[in-house]
Amino acid sequence: MTKARIAILISGTGTNMAALLYAAKHPSCPYEIILVASNNSDAEGLKLAAAEGIATFAQPHQHLDRAVHDAMMHDRIVHAGATHVALAGYMRILSEAFVQKWEGRMLNVHPSLLPKYKGLHTHQRAIDAGDSHGGCSVHLVTAELDDGPVLGQMQVAILPGDTADTLAERVKLAEHQLYPRILAEYVSRDSDPAWLVQQVRERAMAQPEADEVTSHGMPCFGITGAKKFAYVSVDHHGDGKTALLVKISGAEEQAMLIDSDEDRYYRPAYFGDGWIGIRLDLGDTDWDHIGEWLAKSWLAVAPKKLTKLMDVAGEF
Ligand code: GRF
């Protein structure tokens, strides 16, 4: 198993960093921590990381333009060979350029049940609102503060007499459970057939009158009562691949695709010239593109009756 290489960014105590770091010590953990970086040279977490043999880096942000500071952090992270960034109490708003560079590969932990209570003082706000639960969220980082897609959450009961501090303490315990697990799930999902099949399923079933059956052990998508337009091949004859099979125009297109990227495209055994295999497990799948492939394949098998109906609908 190739492990994901995580750079953690911290500003303070770094208890979440410690949780990630100790989770990563387990041999089955799908990630390793390769760098702990901070905007604060005195961050407690840096000392622990160094004592645990992890490379550390501190670059104070004072007197530096945000973009310049972010670029310095980015360079070090890239230089360390990170595949992902985990923010763990990193108290800096990141520039759009930095966020863009790590889009889809940067996670954060936030001490509230998002979308509730973005920003600071989350525990007091939950108590003041009379909520029964606080909690924490792990989310992907986007340009908007604490706004990216939520990957996982854990609720924490608010007790009578809780103060922001006592609640924060218990939420931290929850964070320490949640963050390592969600990060592990996230970095593994590109090679998790169940997750890959689900991505195809959502896009295939969005096609008009689509249905799903199992054919030769493969999830297979068709138009109800008509032909099949997509199969997902999972470890077919032990080939270890997860791939989408869709309709194409014929041998010429098949050869052209394979020629353009022979790691990704292949001729699926037993399917002939009218189909192409597209690997889904290479870690860089463009899911919008997969959606387009499915729509095209659907169109190739859709009965005239159905496409005509759609043309008519399109006119209104
Ligand atoms: C955590 O509460 C986290 O949710 C927030 O910052 C805090 C960091 O704490 N983003 P620590 O430094 O990991 O102890």
CSV table of C-alpha atoms and ligand atoms in Angstrom, one decimal:
chain,number,residue,atom,x,y,z
A,1,MET,CA,0.0,0.0,0.0
A,2,THR,CA,1.4,3.4,-0.9
A,3,LYS,CA,0.6,5.7,2.0
A,4,ALA,CA,-0.7,9.2,1.5
A,5,ARG,CA,1.9,11.8,2.7
A,6,ILE,CA,0.4,14.3,5.1
A,7,ALA,CA,1.7,17.8,6.0
A,8,ILE,CA,-0.1,19.1,9.1
A,9,LEU,CA,-0.4,22.8,9.7
A,10,ILE,CA,-0.8,24.0,13.3
A,11,SER,CA,-0.6,27.3,15.3
A,12,GLY,CA,-0.9,26.1,18.9
A,13,THR,CA,-1.1,23.1,21.2
A,14,GLY,CA,-1.5,20.6,18.4
A,15,THR,CA,-3.6,17.9,20.2
A,16,ASN,CA,-5.3,17.1,16.9
A,17,MET,CA,-1.9,16.9,15.3
A,18,ALA,CA,-0.9,14.4,18.0
A,19,ALA,CA,-4.0,12.4,17.3
A,20,LEU,CA,-3.2,12.2,13.6
A,21,LEU,CA,0.4,11.4,14.4
A,22,TYR,CA,-0.3,8.5,16.7
A,23,ALA,CA,-3.0,7.1,14.4
A,24,ALA,CA,-0.4,7.1,11.7
A,25,LYS,CA,1.9,5.0,13.8
A,26,HIS,CA,-0.4,2.0,13.3
A,27,PRO,CA,0.9,-0.1,10.4
A,28,SER,CA,-2.5,-0.3,8.8
A,29,CYS,CA,-3.0,3.5,8.7
A,30,PRO,CA,-3.2,4.6,5.1
A,31,TYR,CA,-1.3,7.8,5.7
A,32,GLU,CA,2.0,9.0,7.2
A,33,ILE,CA,2.8,12.3,8.6
A,34,ILE,CA,5.8,13.8,6.8
A,35,LEU,CA,5.8,17.4,8.0
A,36,VAL,CA,4.4,19.5,10.8
A,37,ALA,CA,4.6,23.2,9.9
A,38,SER,CA,3.5,26.3,11.8
A,39,ASN,CA,3.2,30.0,11.5
A,40,ASN,CA,4.2,30.2,15.2
A,41,SER,CA,7.8,29.1,16.1
A,42,ASP,CA,6.6,28.6,19.7
A,43,ALA,CA,3.7,26.3,18.9
A,44,GLU,CA,3.8,23.5,21.5
A,45,GLY,CA,2.9,20.9,18.8
A,46,LEU,CA,6.2,21.5,17.0
A,47,LYS,CA,8.2,20.2,20.0
A,48,LEU,CA,6.2,17.0,20.2
A,49,ALA,CA,6.4,16.4,16.4
A,50,ALA,CA,10.2,16.9,16.5
A,51,ALA,CA,10.5,14.5,19.5
A,52,GLU,CA,8.5,11.9,17.5
A,53,GLY,CA,11.0,12.2,14.6
A,54,ILE,CA,8.8,14.2,12.3
A,55,ALA,CA,10.3,17.0,10.2
A,56,THR,CA,9.1,20.4,11.4
A,57,PHE,CA,9.1,23.9,10.0
A,58,ALA,CA,8.1,27.3,11.4
A,59,GLN,CA,7.6,30.4,9.4
A,60,PRO,CA,6.2,33.4,11.4
A,61,HIS,CA,3.7,35.4,9.3
A,62,GLN,CA,4.3,38.8,11.0
A,63,HIS,CA,5.5,41.4,8.5
A,64,LEU,CA,4.8,39.2,5.6
A,65,ASP,CA,2.1,39.6,3.0
A,66,ARG,CA,-0.4,36.8,3.3
A,67,ALA,CA,0.3,35.6,-0.3
A,68,VAL,CA,4.0,35.5,0.4
A,69,HIS,CA,3.7,33.7,3.7
A,70,ASP,CA,1.4,31.1,2.1
A,71,ALA,CA,3.8,30.6,-0.8
A,72,MET,CA,6.6,29.9,1.6
A,73,MET,CA,4.5,27.3,3.4
A,74,HIS,CA,3.4,25.8,0.1
A,75,ASP,CA,7.0,25.5,-1.1
A,76,ARG,CA,8.0,23.6,2.1
A,77,ILE,CA,5.0,21.3,1.9
A,78,VAL,CA,5.7,20.5,-1.7
A,79,HIS,CA,9.4,20.0,-1.0
A,80,ALA,CA,8.5,17.5,1.7
A,81,GLY,CA,6.6,15.5,-0.9
A,82,ALA,CA,3.1,15.9,0.7
A,83,THR,CA,0.1,14.6,-1.1
A,84,HIS,CA,-2.4,16.2,1.3
A,85,VAL,CA,-2.5,19.0,3.9
A,86,ALA,CA,-4.3,18.6,7.2
A,87,LEU,CA,-5.1,21.8,9.0
A,88,ALA,CA,-5.2,21.2,12.8
A,89,GLY,CA,-5.8,24.5,14.7
A,90,TYR,CA,-4.0,26.5,12.0
A,91,MET,CA,-5.2,30.0,12.9
A,92,ARG,CA,-4.6,31.7,9.6
A,93,ILE,CA,-7.0,32.6,6.9
A,94,LEU,CA,-5.5,31.1,3.7
A,95,SER,CA,-5.1,32.9,0.5
A,96,GLU,CA,-7.3,31.8,-2.5
A,97,ALA,CA,-4.1,30.8,-4.4
A,98,PHE,CA,-3.0,28.4,-1.6
A,99,VAL,CA,-6.5,26.9,-1.3
A,100,GLN,CA,-6.6,26.4,-5.0
A,101,LYS,CA,-3.3,24.6,-5.1
A,102,TRP,CA,-4.6,22.1,-2.5
A,103,GLU,CA,-8.2,21.9,-3.7
A,104,GLY,CA,-9.6,18.5,-2.9
A,105,ARG,CA,-6.5,17.6,-0.9
A,106,MET,CA,-6.7,19.8,2.2
A,107,LEU,CA,-8.9,19.0,5.2
A,108,ASN,CA,-9.7,20.9,8.4
A,109,VAL,CA,-11.3,20.1,11.7
A,110,HIS,CA,-13.8,22.6,13.1
A,111,PRO,CA,-15.3,22.5,16.6
A,112,SER,CA,-19.0,22.7,15.7
A,113,LEU,CA,-21.6,20.8,13.8
A,114,LEU,CA,-21.2,22.7,10.5
A,115,PRO,CA,-23.0,24.5,8.9
A,116,LYS,CA,-23.7,25.8,12.4
A,117,TYR,CA,-21.3,28.1,14.1
A,118,LYS,CA,-18.5,28.9,11.5
A,119,GLY,CA,-15.7,30.9,12.8
A,120,LEU,CA,-14.8,31.4,16.5
A,121,HIS,CA,-16.5,30.9,19.9
A,122,THR,CA,-18.4,28.0,18.6
A,123,HIS,CA,-19.0,26.4,22.1
A,124,GLN,CA,-20.4,29.5,23.7
A,125,ARG,CA,-22.7,30.0,20.7
A,126,ALA,CA,-24.0,26.4,21.0
A,127,ILE,CA,-24.6,26.8,24.7
A,128,ASP,CA,-26.3,30.2,24.3
A,129,ALA,CA,-28.6,28.8,21.6
A,130,GLY,CA,-29.7,26.1,24.0
A,131,ASP,CA,-28.5,23.3,21.7
A,132,SER,CA,-28.7,19.8,23.1
A,133,HIS,CA,-25.4,18.9,21.3
A,134,GLY,CA,-22.2,20.5,20.2
A,135,GLY,CA,-19.7,18.6,18.2
A,136,CYS,CA,-17.1,18.7,15.5
A,137,SER,CA,-16.8,18.4,11.8
A,138,VAL,CA,-14.0,17.5,9.4
A,139,HIS,CA,-14.4,19.2,6.0
A,140,LEU,CA,-12.6,19.9,2.8
A,141,VAL,CA,-11.1,23.4,2.7
A,142,THR,CA,-12.5,25.8,0.1
A,143,ALA,CA,-12.0,29.5,-0.2
A,144,GLU,CA,-14.9,30.4,2.0
A,145,LEU,CA,-14.2,30.0,5.8
A,146,ASP,CA,-15.3,26.7,7.3
A,147,ASP,CA,-17.6,26.2,4.3
A,148,GLY,CA,-16.2,23.2,2.3
A,149,PRO,CA,-18.0,19.9,1.9
A,150,VAL,CA,-18.3,18.1,5.3
A,151,LEU,CA,-16.7,14.7,5.3
A,152,GLY,CA,-17.7,13.6,8.8
A,153,GLN,CA,-19.2,14.8,12.0
A,154,MET,CA,-19.4,13.7,15.6
A,155,GLN,CA,-22.0,15.0,18.1
A,156,VAL,CA,-21.1,15.8,21.7
A,157,ALA,CA,-23.9,16.1,24.3
A,158,ILE,CA,-24.0,19.4,26.1
A,159,LEU,CA,-24.4,18.8,29.9
A,160,PRO,CA,-26.3,21.1,32.3
A,161,GLY,CA,-23.7,23.5,33.7
A,162,ASP,CA,-21.3,23.1,30.8
A,163,THR,CA,-19.2,26.2,30.1
A,164,ALA,CA,-17.5,26.9,26.8
A,165,ASP,CA,-14.3,25.4,28.3
A,166,THR,CA,-15.7,22.2,29.7
A,167,LEU,CA,-17.6,21.6,26.4
A,168,ALA,CA,-14.5,22.4,24.4
A,169,GLU,CA,-12.6,19.7,26.3
A,170,ARG,CA,-15.0,17.0,25.4
A,171,VAL,CA,-15.3,18.2,21.8
A,172,LYS,CA,-11.6,17.8,21.6
A,173,LEU,CA,-11.9,14.2,22.6
A,174,ALA,CA,-14.4,13.7,19.8
A,175,GLU,CA,-12.1,15.5,17.4
A,176,HIS,CA,-9.3,13.2,18.2
A,177,GLN,CA,-11.5,10.2,17.3
A,178,LEU,CA,-13.0,11.7,14.3
A,179,TYR,CA,-10.1,13.4,12.4
A,180,PRO,CA,-7.8,10.4,12.1
A,181,ARG,CA,-10.7,8.2,10.9
A,182,ILE,CA,-12.1,10.7,8.3
A,183,LEU,CA,-8.6,11.4,7.0
A,184,ALA,CA,-7.9,7.7,6.6
A,185,GLU,CA,-11.2,7.2,4.8
A,186,TYR,CA,-10.6,10.2,2.6
A,187,VAL,CA,-7.1,9.3,1.4
A,188,SER,CA,-8.2,5.6,0.8
A,189,ARG,CA,-11.4,6.3,-1.1
A,190,ASP,CA,-9.7,6.6,-4.5
A,191,SER,CA,-8.7,2.9,-4.2
A,192,ASP,CA,-11.9,1.8,-2.4
A,193,PRO,CA,-14.1,0.0,-5.0
A,194,ALA,CA,-17.3,0.6,-3.0
A,195,TRP,CA,-16.7,4.3,-3.1
A,196,LEU,CA,-15.8,4.3,-6.8
A,197,VAL,CA,-18.9,2.3,-7.7
A,198,GLN,CA,-21.0,4.7,-5.7
A,199,GLN,CA,-19.6,7.7,-7.6
A,200,VAL,CA,-20.5,6.0,-10.9
A,201,ARG,CA,-23.9,5.0,-9.5
A,202,GLU,CA,-24.9,8.6,-8.6
A,203,ARG,CA,-24.0,9.8,-12.1
A,204,ALA,CA,-25.4,6.8,-14.0
A,205,MET,CA,-28.7,6.9,-12.1
A,206,ALA,CA,-29.0,10.6,-12.9
A,207,GLN,CA,-29.6,9.7,-16.6
A,208,PRO,CA,-33.2,9.5,-17.7
A,209,GLU,CA,-35.0,6.2,-16.9
A,210,ALA,CA,-31.8,4.6,-15.7
A,211,ASP,CA,-31.9,1.4,-13.7
A,212,GLU,CA,-29.3,-0.8,-12.1
A,213,VAL,CA,-28.9,-4.5,-12.2
A,214,THR,CA,-26.0,-6.9,-11.6
A,215,SER,CA,-24.6,-8.5,-14.7
A,216,HIS,CA,-21.9,-11.1,-14.5
A,217,GLY,CA,-21.3,-9.9,-11.0
A,218,MET,CA,-20.8,-6.3,-12.2
A,219,PRO,CA,-22.9,-3.3,-11.3
A,220,CYS,CA,-24.6,-2.5,-14.6
A,221,PHE,CA,-26.6,0.5,-15.6
A,222,GLY,CA,-29.2,0.5,-18.4
A,223,ILE,CA,-32.3,2.3,-19.6
A,224,THR,CA,-35.4,0.5,-18.2
A,225,GLY,CA,-36.5,-2.1,-20.6
A,226,ALA,CA,-33.7,-1.1,-23.1
A,227,LYS,CA,-30.0,-1.6,-23.5
A,228,LYS,CA,-27.2,-1.2,-21.0
A,229,PHE,CA,-25.0,1.8,-21.2
A,230,ALA,CA,-22.4,1.3,-18.4
A,231,TYR,CA,-20.7,-1.4,-16.4
A,232,VAL,CA,-18.3,-1.1,-13.5
A,233,SER,CA,-15.6,-3.8,-13.6
A,234,VAL,CA,-14.3,-4.5,-10.1
A,235,ASP,CA,-11.3,-6.8,-9.9
A,236,HIS,CA,-12.4,-8.8,-13.0
A,237,HIS,CA,-10.7,-12.1,-13.0
A,238,GLY,CA,-8.4,-10.8,-10.3
A,239,ASP,CA,-7.0,-8.0,-12.5
A,240,GLY,CA,-7.1,-5.6,-9.5
A,241,LYS,CA,-8.6,-2.8,-11.5
A,242,THR,CA,-11.8,-0.8,-10.9
A,243,ALA,CA,-13.0,0.6,-14.1
A,244,LEU,CA,-16.0,2.0,-15.9
A,245,LEU,CA,-17.0,0.5,-19.2
A,246,VAL,CA,-19.0,2.7,-21.6
A,247,LYS,CA,-20.1,2.7,-25.2
A,248,ILE,CA,-17.9,4.3,-27.9
A,249,SER,CA,-18.3,4.6,-31.6
A,250,GLY,CA,-16.0,1.7,-32.6
A,251,ALA,CA,-12.5,0.4,-33.1
A,252,GLU,CA,-11.0,3.7,-34.3
A,253,GLU,CA,-12.1,5.6,-31.2
A,254,GLN,CA,-11.0,2.8,-29.0
A,255,ALA,CA,-7.5,2.7,-30.5
A,256,MET,CA,-7.3,6.5,-30.3
A,257,LEU,CA,-8.3,6.6,-26.6
A,258,ILE,CA,-5.8,3.8,-25.6
A,259,ASP,CA,-3.1,5.6,-27.6
A,260,SER,CA,-3.8,8.9,-25.8
A,261,ASP,CA,-3.4,7.4,-22.3
A,262,GLU,CA,-2.7,3.7,-22.1
A,263,ASP,CA,-2.7,3.6,-18.3
A,264,ARG,CA,-6.2,4.9,-18.1
A,265,TYR,CA,-8.0,3.4,-21.2
A,266,TYR,CA,-8.1,-0.2,-22.2
A,267,ARG,CA,-10.1,-2.6,-24.4
A,268,PRO,CA,-12.4,-4.5,-22.1
A,269,ALA,CA,-12.2,-8.3,-22.6
A,270,TYR,CA,-15.4,-9.8,-24.1
A,271,PHE,CA,-16.9,-6.5,-24.9
A,272,GLY,CA,-15.6,-5.9,-28.4
A,273,ASP,CA,-14.8,-2.7,-30.2
A,274,GLY,CA,-17.9,-0.8,-29.1
A,275,TRP,CA,-16.8,-0.3,-25.6
A,276,ILE,CA,-13.9,1.3,-23.7
A,277,GLY,CA,-12.6,0.6,-20.2
A,278,ILE,CA,-11.7,3.7,-18.1
A,279,ARG,CA,-9.7,3.1,-15.0
A,280,LEU,CA,-11.3,4.8,-11.9
A,281,ASP,CA,-8.6,3.8,-9.4
A,282,LEU,CA,-5.7,5.9,-10.6
A,283,GLY,CA,-6.3,8.6,-7.9
A,284,ASP,CA,-6.8,11.4,-10.4
A,285,THR,CA,-10.3,10.6,-11.8
A,286,ASP,CA,-12.1,13.7,-13.1
A,287,TRP,CA,-15.7,12.8,-12.0
A,288,ASP,CA,-17.3,15.5,-14.2
A,289,HIS,CA,-15.6,13.8,-17.1
A,290,ILE,CA,-17.0,10.5,-16.0
A,291,GLY,CA,-20.4,12.0,-15.9
A,292,GLU,CA,-20.0,13.2,-19.5
A,293,TRP,CA,-18.9,9.7,-20.5
A,294,LEU,CA,-22.0,8.2,-18.9
A,295,ALA,CA,-24.3,10.8,-20.6
A,296,LYS,CA,-22.7,10.1,-24.0
A,297,SER,CA,-23.0,6.3,-23.5
A,298,TRP,CA,-26.6,6.7,-22.4
A,299,LEU,CA,-27.3,8.6,-25.6
A,300,ALA,CA,-25.7,5.9,-27.7
A,301,VAL,CA,-28.2,3.3,-26.5
A,302,ALA,CA,-31.3,5.4,-25.8
A,303,PRO,CA,-34.3,4.5,-28.0
A,304,LYS,CA,-35.4,7.2,-30.4
A,305,LYS,CA,-38.7,7.4,-28.6
A,306,LEU,CA,-36.8,8.6,-25.5
A,307,THR,CA,-34.4,11.0,-27.1
A,308,LYS,CA,-37.3,12.5,-29.2
A,309,LEU,CA,-39.2,13.1,-26.0
A,310,MET,CA,-36.2,14.8,-24.6
A,311,ASP,CA,-35.8,17.0,-27.7
A,312,VAL,CA,-39.4,18.1,-27.3
A,313,ALA,CA,-38.9,18.8,-23.6
A,314,GLY,CA,-35.8,20.8,-24.5
A,315,GLU,CA,-37.9,23.1,-26.8
A,316,PHE,CA,-40.0,24.4,-23.9
B,1,GRF,C1,-9.5,22.5,17.6
B,1,GRF,O1,-10.6,22.8,18.5
B,1,GRF,C2,-10.0,22.5,16.2
B,1,GRF,O2,-11.3,22.1,16.0
B,1,GRF,C3,-9.8,24.0,15.8
B,1,GRF,O3,-8.7,24.4,16.5
B,1,GRF,C4,-8.5,23.6,17.7
B,1,GRF,C5,-7.1,23.1,17.6
B,1,GRF,O4,-6.7,22.5,18.8
B,1,GRF,N1,-9.7,24.2,14.4
B,1,GRF,P1,-5.4,21.6,18.9
B,1,GRF,O5,-4.2,22.6,18.7
B,1,GRF,O6,-5.4,20.6,17.9
B,1,GRF,O7,-5.4,21.1,20.3
